[in-house]
Amino acid sequence: MIEKVGPIKNPLTIIAIFAAIAEISGSVVLPILDTDTQAVYVWFLMIFPTLLIILFFVTLWRWPTSLYAPSDYKSDESFLQSLPKATVEEKVQKITKEIVDEQNEPVLPQDEQPEAVRLVDGVPVQPDAGAITETTAPRSPVFRPPGAVSSDQERDVYSRVGIEELVFEKLGKYYRGPIARNVVLRDESRRYVADGIVREGGVTRVIEVRQFGRLTPSTSTLQKSITQVYGASRGLLMTEGPTTIEILLVLVIPHDASYTVQTLDLRLRDAVVSVPIPVETLIFTLGSDGSLRD
């Protein structure tokens, strides 16, 4: 009989078990109490379930999807359709913040910048000492007041939105099921916009797309992106558990980047150790013609 009882997978079951234990234990303890204490305790036994029901219906009215685990839905598509969608303003704010953070990121000194490595038949070859290599002048941090968006940033936002569409066209070929786009996940009191969520084979993948320029993104920047997605995914982790939640980090780098994919991959390995759930990475190169290459 006990073997037939499955694991608890949603908050609804936890609420029911908690209420049942509280009421049963209260009924058992009541006869043992003194006469004066029984009157106060009876009032508690009457008020507690009433308060619990009120809070339950408030939660059901405001955040209905938080009471169910993804596996409770009839199909993966039904689960994805139930997820709240972000507004256009929230999406633009997220991309703008990524651009500003990238501009304000301190640049390593030239002698600490990772050197581009040329591969010949898969073997890394260091450039000759006397060879002339192309260098990029370090960019100066650009600080702007909150909400201020320059014309260059506005063009960059539109460009990144278009590139993100190309990314999801690629991902649509990798997954058979639908991908929910621009989904709102709650990190405590904050709203976080996940670029996409896909559920396949009992695993829910939270997709985060990041686009970088020619300069190498630091390990702290990659780590920040991963930890933000992990923090926002804690609501799913509470209902499903860490074995069925994964992060898919998709990186888009320019074809003329001053670093190699191998360098970026090494930094990703250092960044993913900060979260206790699986992190899968996918790197695309943006060609000069605007196409994406694996």
CSV table of C-alpha atoms in Angstrom, one decimal:
chain,number,residue,atom,x,y,z
A,1,MET,CA,0.0,0.0,0.0
A,2,ILE,CA,2.8,2.4,0.9
A,3,GLU,CA,4.6,1.6,-2.3
A,4,LYS,CA,1.7,3.0,-4.3
A,5,VAL,CA,2.0,6.4,-2.7
A,6,GLY,CA,3.9,8.7,-5.0
A,7,PRO,CA,6.2,11.6,-4.1
A,8,ILE,CA,4.7,15.0,-3.3
A,9,LYS,CA,5.0,17.1,-6.4
A,10,ASN,CA,2.9,20.2,-5.9
A,11,PRO,CA,2.0,22.8,-3.2
A,12,LEU,CA,-1.6,21.7,-3.2
A,13,THR,CA,-0.7,18.3,-1.7
A,14,ILE,CA,1.5,20.0,0.9
A,15,ILE,CA,-1.3,22.3,1.9
A,16,ALA,CA,-3.7,19.4,2.3
A,17,ILE,CA,-1.3,17.4,4.4
A,18,PHE,CA,-0.4,20.3,6.6
A,19,ALA,CA,-4.1,21.2,7.2
A,20,ALA,CA,-4.9,17.5,8.0
A,21,ILE,CA,-2.1,17.1,10.5
A,22,ALA,CA,-2.9,20.4,12.2
A,23,GLU,CA,-6.6,19.4,12.6
A,24,ILE,CA,-6.0,15.8,13.7
A,25,SER,CA,-3.3,16.8,16.2
A,26,GLY,CA,-5.5,19.6,17.5
A,27,SER,CA,-8.4,17.2,18.1
A,28,VAL,CA,-6.1,14.7,19.9
A,29,VAL,CA,-4.6,17.4,22.2
A,30,LEU,CA,-7.9,19.1,23.1
A,31,PRO,CA,-9.1,16.7,25.8
A,32,ILE,CA,-5.7,16.8,27.6
A,33,LEU,CA,-5.8,20.6,28.1
A,34,ASP,CA,-7.1,22.4,31.1
A,35,THR,CA,-10.6,23.8,31.0
A,36,ASP,CA,-9.4,27.4,30.8
A,37,THR,CA,-7.0,26.6,28.0
A,38,GLN,CA,-9.6,24.6,26.0
A,39,ALA,CA,-11.7,27.7,25.3
A,40,VAL,CA,-8.7,29.5,23.6
A,41,TYR,CA,-7.7,26.4,21.8
A,42,VAL,CA,-11.2,25.8,20.4
A,43,TRP,CA,-11.1,29.3,18.9
A,44,PHE,CA,-7.8,28.5,17.3
A,45,LEU,CA,-9.2,25.3,15.8
A,46,MET,CA,-12.1,27.3,14.3
A,47,ILE,CA,-10.1,30.3,13.0
A,48,PHE,CA,-7.1,28.4,11.6
A,49,PRO,CA,-8.9,26.4,8.9
A,50,THR,CA,-11.0,29.5,8.0
A,51,LEU,CA,-7.8,31.6,7.5
A,52,LEU,CA,-6.2,28.7,5.6
A,53,ILE,CA,-9.2,28.6,3.2
A,54,ILE,CA,-9.2,32.3,2.6
A,55,LEU,CA,-5.4,32.4,1.9
A,56,PHE,CA,-5.9,29.4,-0.4
A,57,PHE,CA,-8.6,31.1,-2.5
A,58,VAL,CA,-6.6,34.3,-2.7
A,59,THR,CA,-3.6,32.4,-4.0
A,60,LEU,CA,-5.9,30.5,-6.4
A,61,TRP,CA,-7.3,33.8,-7.7
A,62,ARG,CA,-4.0,35.7,-8.0
A,63,TRP,CA,-1.4,33.0,-8.8
A,64,PRO,CA,-3.3,29.9,-10.0
A,65,THR,CA,-0.4,28.3,-11.8
A,66,SER,CA,1.8,28.3,-8.6
A,67,LEU,CA,-0.4,25.5,-7.1
A,68,TYR,CA,0.4,22.9,-9.8
A,69,ALA,CA,3.5,21.2,-10.9
A,70,PRO,CA,4.2,20.9,-14.7
A,71,SER,CA,3.6,17.1,-14.5
A,72,ASP,CA,0.0,17.8,-13.2
A,73,TYR,CA,-1.0,19.1,-16.6
A,74,LYS,CA,-2.6,16.9,-19.2
A,75,SER,CA,0.1,17.7,-21.7
A,76,ASP,CA,3.3,19.8,-22.0
A,77,GLU,CA,1.6,22.2,-24.3
A,78,SER,CA,-1.1,22.9,-21.7
A,79,PHE,CA,1.6,23.6,-19.1
A,80,LEU,CA,3.4,26.1,-21.5
A,81,GLN,CA,0.1,27.8,-22.3
A,82,SER,CA,-0.6,28.4,-18.6
A,83,LEU,CA,2.7,30.3,-18.1
A,84,PRO,CA,2.3,34.1,-17.8
A,85,LYS,CA,3.7,36.1,-20.7
A,86,ALA,CA,5.9,39.2,-20.3
A,87,THR,CA,4.9,42.5,-21.8
A,88,VAL,CA,6.8,44.2,-24.6
A,89,GLU,CA,8.0,46.8,-22.1
A,90,GLU,CA,9.4,44.1,-19.8
A,91,LYS,CA,11.2,42.4,-22.7
A,92,VAL,CA,12.7,45.7,-23.9
A,93,GLN,CA,13.8,46.6,-20.3
A,94,LYS,CA,15.6,43.2,-20.0
A,95,ILE,CA,17.5,43.6,-23.2
A,96,THR,CA,18.4,47.2,-22.5
A,97,LYS,CA,19.7,46.2,-19.1
A,98,GLU,CA,21.9,43.6,-20.7
A,99,ILE,CA,23.3,46.2,-23.1
A,100,VAL,CA,24.1,48.7,-20.3
A,101,ASP,CA,25.7,46.0,-18.1
A,102,GLU,CA,27.9,45.0,-21.0
A,103,GLN,CA,28.9,48.6,-21.6
A,104,ASN,CA,29.7,49.1,-17.9
A,105,GLU,CA,31.6,45.9,-17.5
A,106,PRO,CA,35.3,46.7,-16.7
A,107,VAL,CA,37.7,45.7,-19.4
A,108,LEU,CA,40.7,43.6,-18.4
A,109,PRO,CA,44.1,45.0,-19.1
A,110,GLN,CA,45.5,44.1,-22.5
A,111,ASP,CA,48.0,41.6,-21.0
A,112,GLU,CA,45.2,39.8,-19.2
A,113,GLN,CA,43.0,39.5,-22.2
A,114,PRO,CA,42.7,36.0,-23.5
A,115,GLU,CA,44.8,35.6,-26.7
A,116,ALA,CA,43.0,34.4,-29.8
A,117,VAL,CA,44.2,30.9,-30.7
A,118,ARG,CA,44.3,29.7,-34.3
A,119,LEU,CA,43.5,26.1,-34.9
A,120,VAL,CA,45.2,24.0,-37.6
A,121,ASP,CA,43.7,20.5,-38.0
A,122,GLY,CA,42.3,20.9,-34.5
A,123,VAL,CA,45.6,21.7,-32.9
A,124,PRO,CA,46.0,25.2,-31.3
A,125,VAL,CA,48.8,27.2,-32.9
A,126,GLN,CA,50.1,30.3,-31.2
A,127,PRO,CA,50.8,33.3,-33.4
A,128,ASP,CA,54.4,34.2,-34.2
A,129,ALA,CA,56.1,36.6,-31.9
A,130,GLY,CA,56.8,39.1,-34.7
A,131,ALA,CA,53.4,38.8,-36.3
A,132,ILE,CA,51.1,41.8,-36.3
A,133,THR,CA,47.8,41.0,-34.6
A,134,GLU,CA,44.7,43.1,-34.6
A,135,THR,CA,43.9,44.7,-31.3
A,136,THR,CA,40.8,46.4,-30.0
A,137,ALA,CA,41.0,49.5,-27.8
A,138,PRO,CA,39.4,49.0,-24.4
A,139,ARG,CA,36.0,50.6,-24.2
A,140,SER,CA,35.3,53.1,-21.5
A,141,PRO,CA,32.4,52.4,-19.1
A,142,VAL,CA,29.2,54.3,-20.1
A,143,PHE,CA,27.0,55.2,-17.2
A,144,ARG,CA,23.5,56.5,-17.8
A,145,PRO,CA,20.7,57.3,-15.5
A,146,PRO,CA,18.0,54.6,-15.1
A,147,GLY,CA,15.6,54.6,-17.9
A,148,ALA,CA,17.8,56.6,-20.3
A,149,VAL,CA,18.1,54.9,-23.7
A,150,SER,CA,20.4,56.3,-26.4
A,151,SER,CA,19.6,55.9,-30.1
A,152,ASP,CA,22.5,53.4,-30.4
A,153,GLN,CA,21.0,51.3,-27.6
A,154,GLU,CA,17.6,51.5,-29.3
A,155,ARG,CA,19.1,50.1,-32.5
A,156,ASP,CA,21.0,47.5,-30.6
A,157,VAL,CA,17.7,46.4,-28.9
A,158,TYR,CA,16.0,45.9,-32.2
A,159,SER,CA,19.0,44.1,-33.6
A,160,ARG,CA,19.1,41.7,-30.6
A,161,VAL,CA,15.4,41.0,-30.8
A,162,GLY,CA,15.9,40.0,-34.5
A,163,ILE,CA,18.9,37.8,-33.6
A,164,GLU,CA,16.9,36.1,-30.8
A,165,GLU,CA,14.2,35.3,-33.3
A,166,LEU,CA,16.8,33.5,-35.4
A,167,VAL,CA,18.0,31.6,-32.3
A,168,PHE,CA,14.5,30.3,-31.6
A,169,GLU,CA,14.0,29.3,-35.2
A,170,LYS,CA,17.1,27.1,-34.8
A,171,LEU,CA,15.9,25.7,-31.4
A,172,GLY,CA,12.6,24.9,-33.0
A,173,LYS,CA,14.4,22.3,-35.1
A,174,TYR,CA,16.0,20.8,-32.0
A,175,TYR,CA,12.8,20.2,-30.1
A,176,ARG,CA,9.7,18.5,-31.3
A,177,GLY,CA,7.3,20.3,-28.9
A,178,PRO,CA,6.4,24.0,-28.7
A,179,ILE,CA,8.6,26.6,-27.0
A,180,ALA,CA,6.9,29.2,-24.8
A,181,ARG,CA,8.5,32.6,-25.4
A,182,ASN,CA,9.1,35.5,-23.0
A,183,VAL,CA,7.7,33.8,-19.9
A,184,VAL,CA,7.5,35.6,-16.6
A,185,LEU,CA,9.1,33.7,-13.7
A,186,ARG,CA,8.9,35.0,-10.1
A,187,ASP,CA,12.1,35.3,-8.0
A,188,GLU,CA,10.7,36.1,-4.6
A,189,SER,CA,9.0,39.5,-5.2
A,190,ARG,CA,10.6,40.2,-8.5
A,191,ARG,CA,9.5,39.3,-12.0
A,192,TYR,CA,12.1,37.8,-14.3
A,193,VAL,CA,11.6,37.4,-18.1
A,194,ALA,CA,12.8,34.0,-19.3
A,195,ASP,CA,13.5,34.1,-23.0
A,196,GLY,CA,11.9,30.7,-23.5
A,197,ILE,CA,10.7,27.5,-21.7
A,198,VAL,CA,10.4,24.1,-23.3
A,199,ARG,CA,9.2,20.9,-21.7
A,200,GLU,CA,10.2,17.6,-23.3
A,201,GLY,CA,10.6,14.1,-21.9
A,202,GLY,CA,9.6,15.1,-18.4
A,203,VAL,CA,12.3,17.8,-18.3
A,204,THR,CA,11.6,21.5,-18.2
A,205,ARG,CA,14.3,23.7,-19.7
A,206,VAL,CA,14.5,27.4,-19.0
A,207,ILE,CA,16.1,29.0,-22.0
A,208,GLU,CA,18.3,32.1,-21.7
A,209,VAL,CA,19.7,33.8,-24.8
A,210,ARG,CA,22.7,36.1,-24.3
A,211,GLN,CA,24.5,38.1,-27.1
A,212,PHE,CA,28.0,39.4,-26.7
A,213,GLY,CA,30.3,41.7,-28.6
A,214,ARG,CA,33.9,41.3,-29.8
A,215,LEU,CA,35.5,41.5,-26.3
A,216,THR,CA,35.5,38.4,-24.1
A,217,PRO,CA,32.7,38.2,-21.6
A,218,SER,CA,34.0,37.7,-18.1
A,219,THR,CA,33.3,34.6,-16.0
A,220,SER,CA,31.4,36.8,-13.5
A,221,THR,CA,29.1,38.0,-16.3
A,222,LEU,CA,28.3,34.5,-17.4
A,223,GLN,CA,27.9,33.4,-13.8
A,224,LYS,CA,25.5,36.3,-13.1
A,225,SER,CA,23.3,35.3,-16.1
A,226,ILE,CA,23.1,31.7,-14.9
A,227,THR,CA,22.4,32.5,-11.3
A,228,GLN,CA,19.6,34.9,-12.3
A,229,VAL,CA,17.9,32.2,-14.3
A,230,TYR,CA,18.4,29.7,-11.5
A,231,GLY,CA,16.9,32.1,-8.9
A,232,ALA,CA,13.9,32.7,-11.1
A,233,SER,CA,13.4,29.0,-11.6
A,234,ARG,CA,13.1,28.2,-7.9
A,235,GLY,CA,9.3,28.2,-8.2
A,236,LEU,CA,9.6,25.3,-10.7
A,237,LEU,CA,12.2,23.6,-8.5
A,238,MET,CA,9.9,23.6,-5.5
A,239,THR,CA,7.2,21.7,-7.5
A,240,GLU,CA,9.3,19.4,-9.7
A,241,GLY,CA,12.7,19.0,-8.0
A,242,PRO,CA,16.2,19.6,-9.4
A,243,THR,CA,16.2,16.4,-11.4
A,244,THR,CA,13.6,17.7,-13.9
A,245,ILE,CA,14.7,21.3,-14.3
A,246,GLU,CA,17.5,22.4,-16.5
A,247,ILE,CA,18.9,25.7,-17.8
A,248,LEU,CA,19.7,26.0,-21.5
A,249,LEU,CA,22.1,29.0,-22.0
A,250,VAL,CA,22.4,30.0,-25.6
A,251,LEU,CA,25.3,32.4,-26.4
A,252,VAL,CA,25.6,34.4,-29.7
A,253,ILE,CA,29.0,35.8,-30.5
A,254,PRO,CA,30.1,37.8,-33.6
A,255,HIS,CA,32.2,36.2,-36.3
A,256,ASP,CA,35.0,38.7,-35.7
A,257,ALA,CA,35.2,38.2,-32.0
A,258,SER,CA,38.6,38.6,-30.4
A,259,TYR,CA,38.3,35.3,-28.6
A,260,THR,CA,37.6,31.7,-29.7
A,261,VAL,CA,34.7,29.4,-28.8
A,262,GLN,CA,37.2,27.3,-26.9
A,263,THR,CA,38.1,30.3,-24.6
A,264,LEU,CA,34.4,31.0,-24.0
A,265,ASP,CA,33.7,27.3,-23.3
A,266,LEU,CA,36.4,27.3,-20.6
A,267,ARG,CA,34.8,30.3,-18.9
A,268,LEU,CA,31.4,28.7,-19.1
A,269,ARG,CA,32.8,25.6,-17.3
A,270,ASP,CA,33.9,27.9,-14.4
A,271,ALA,CA,30.5,29.7,-14.3
A,272,VAL,CA,28.1,26.8,-14.3
A,273,VAL,CA,29.5,25.4,-11.0
A,274,SER,CA,27.6,28.1,-9.1
A,275,VAL,CA,24.2,26.4,-9.6
A,276,PRO,CA,23.1,22.9,-8.4
A,277,ILE,CA,21.0,22.0,-11.5
A,278,PRO,CA,22.2,20.9,-14.9
A,279,VAL,CA,23.2,23.7,-17.3
A,280,GLU,CA,23.5,23.0,-21.0
A,281,THR,CA,25.2,25.5,-23.2
A,282,LEU,CA,24.8,26.2,-26.9
A,283,ILE,CA,27.0,28.6,-28.8
A,284,PHE,CA,26.1,30.2,-32.2
A,285,THR,CA,28.3,32.4,-34.3
A,286,LEU,CA,26.7,35.4,-36.0
A,287,GLY,CA,28.1,35.7,-39.6
A,288,SER,CA,28.7,38.9,-41.4
A,289,ASP,CA,25.6,38.2,-43.5
A,290,GLY,CA,23.4,38.0,-40.4
A,291,SER,CA,23.1,34.2,-40.4
A,292,LEU,CA,23.7,31.9,-37.4
A,293,ARG,CA,26.2,29.1,-37.5
A,294,ASP,CA,26.6,26.3,-34.9
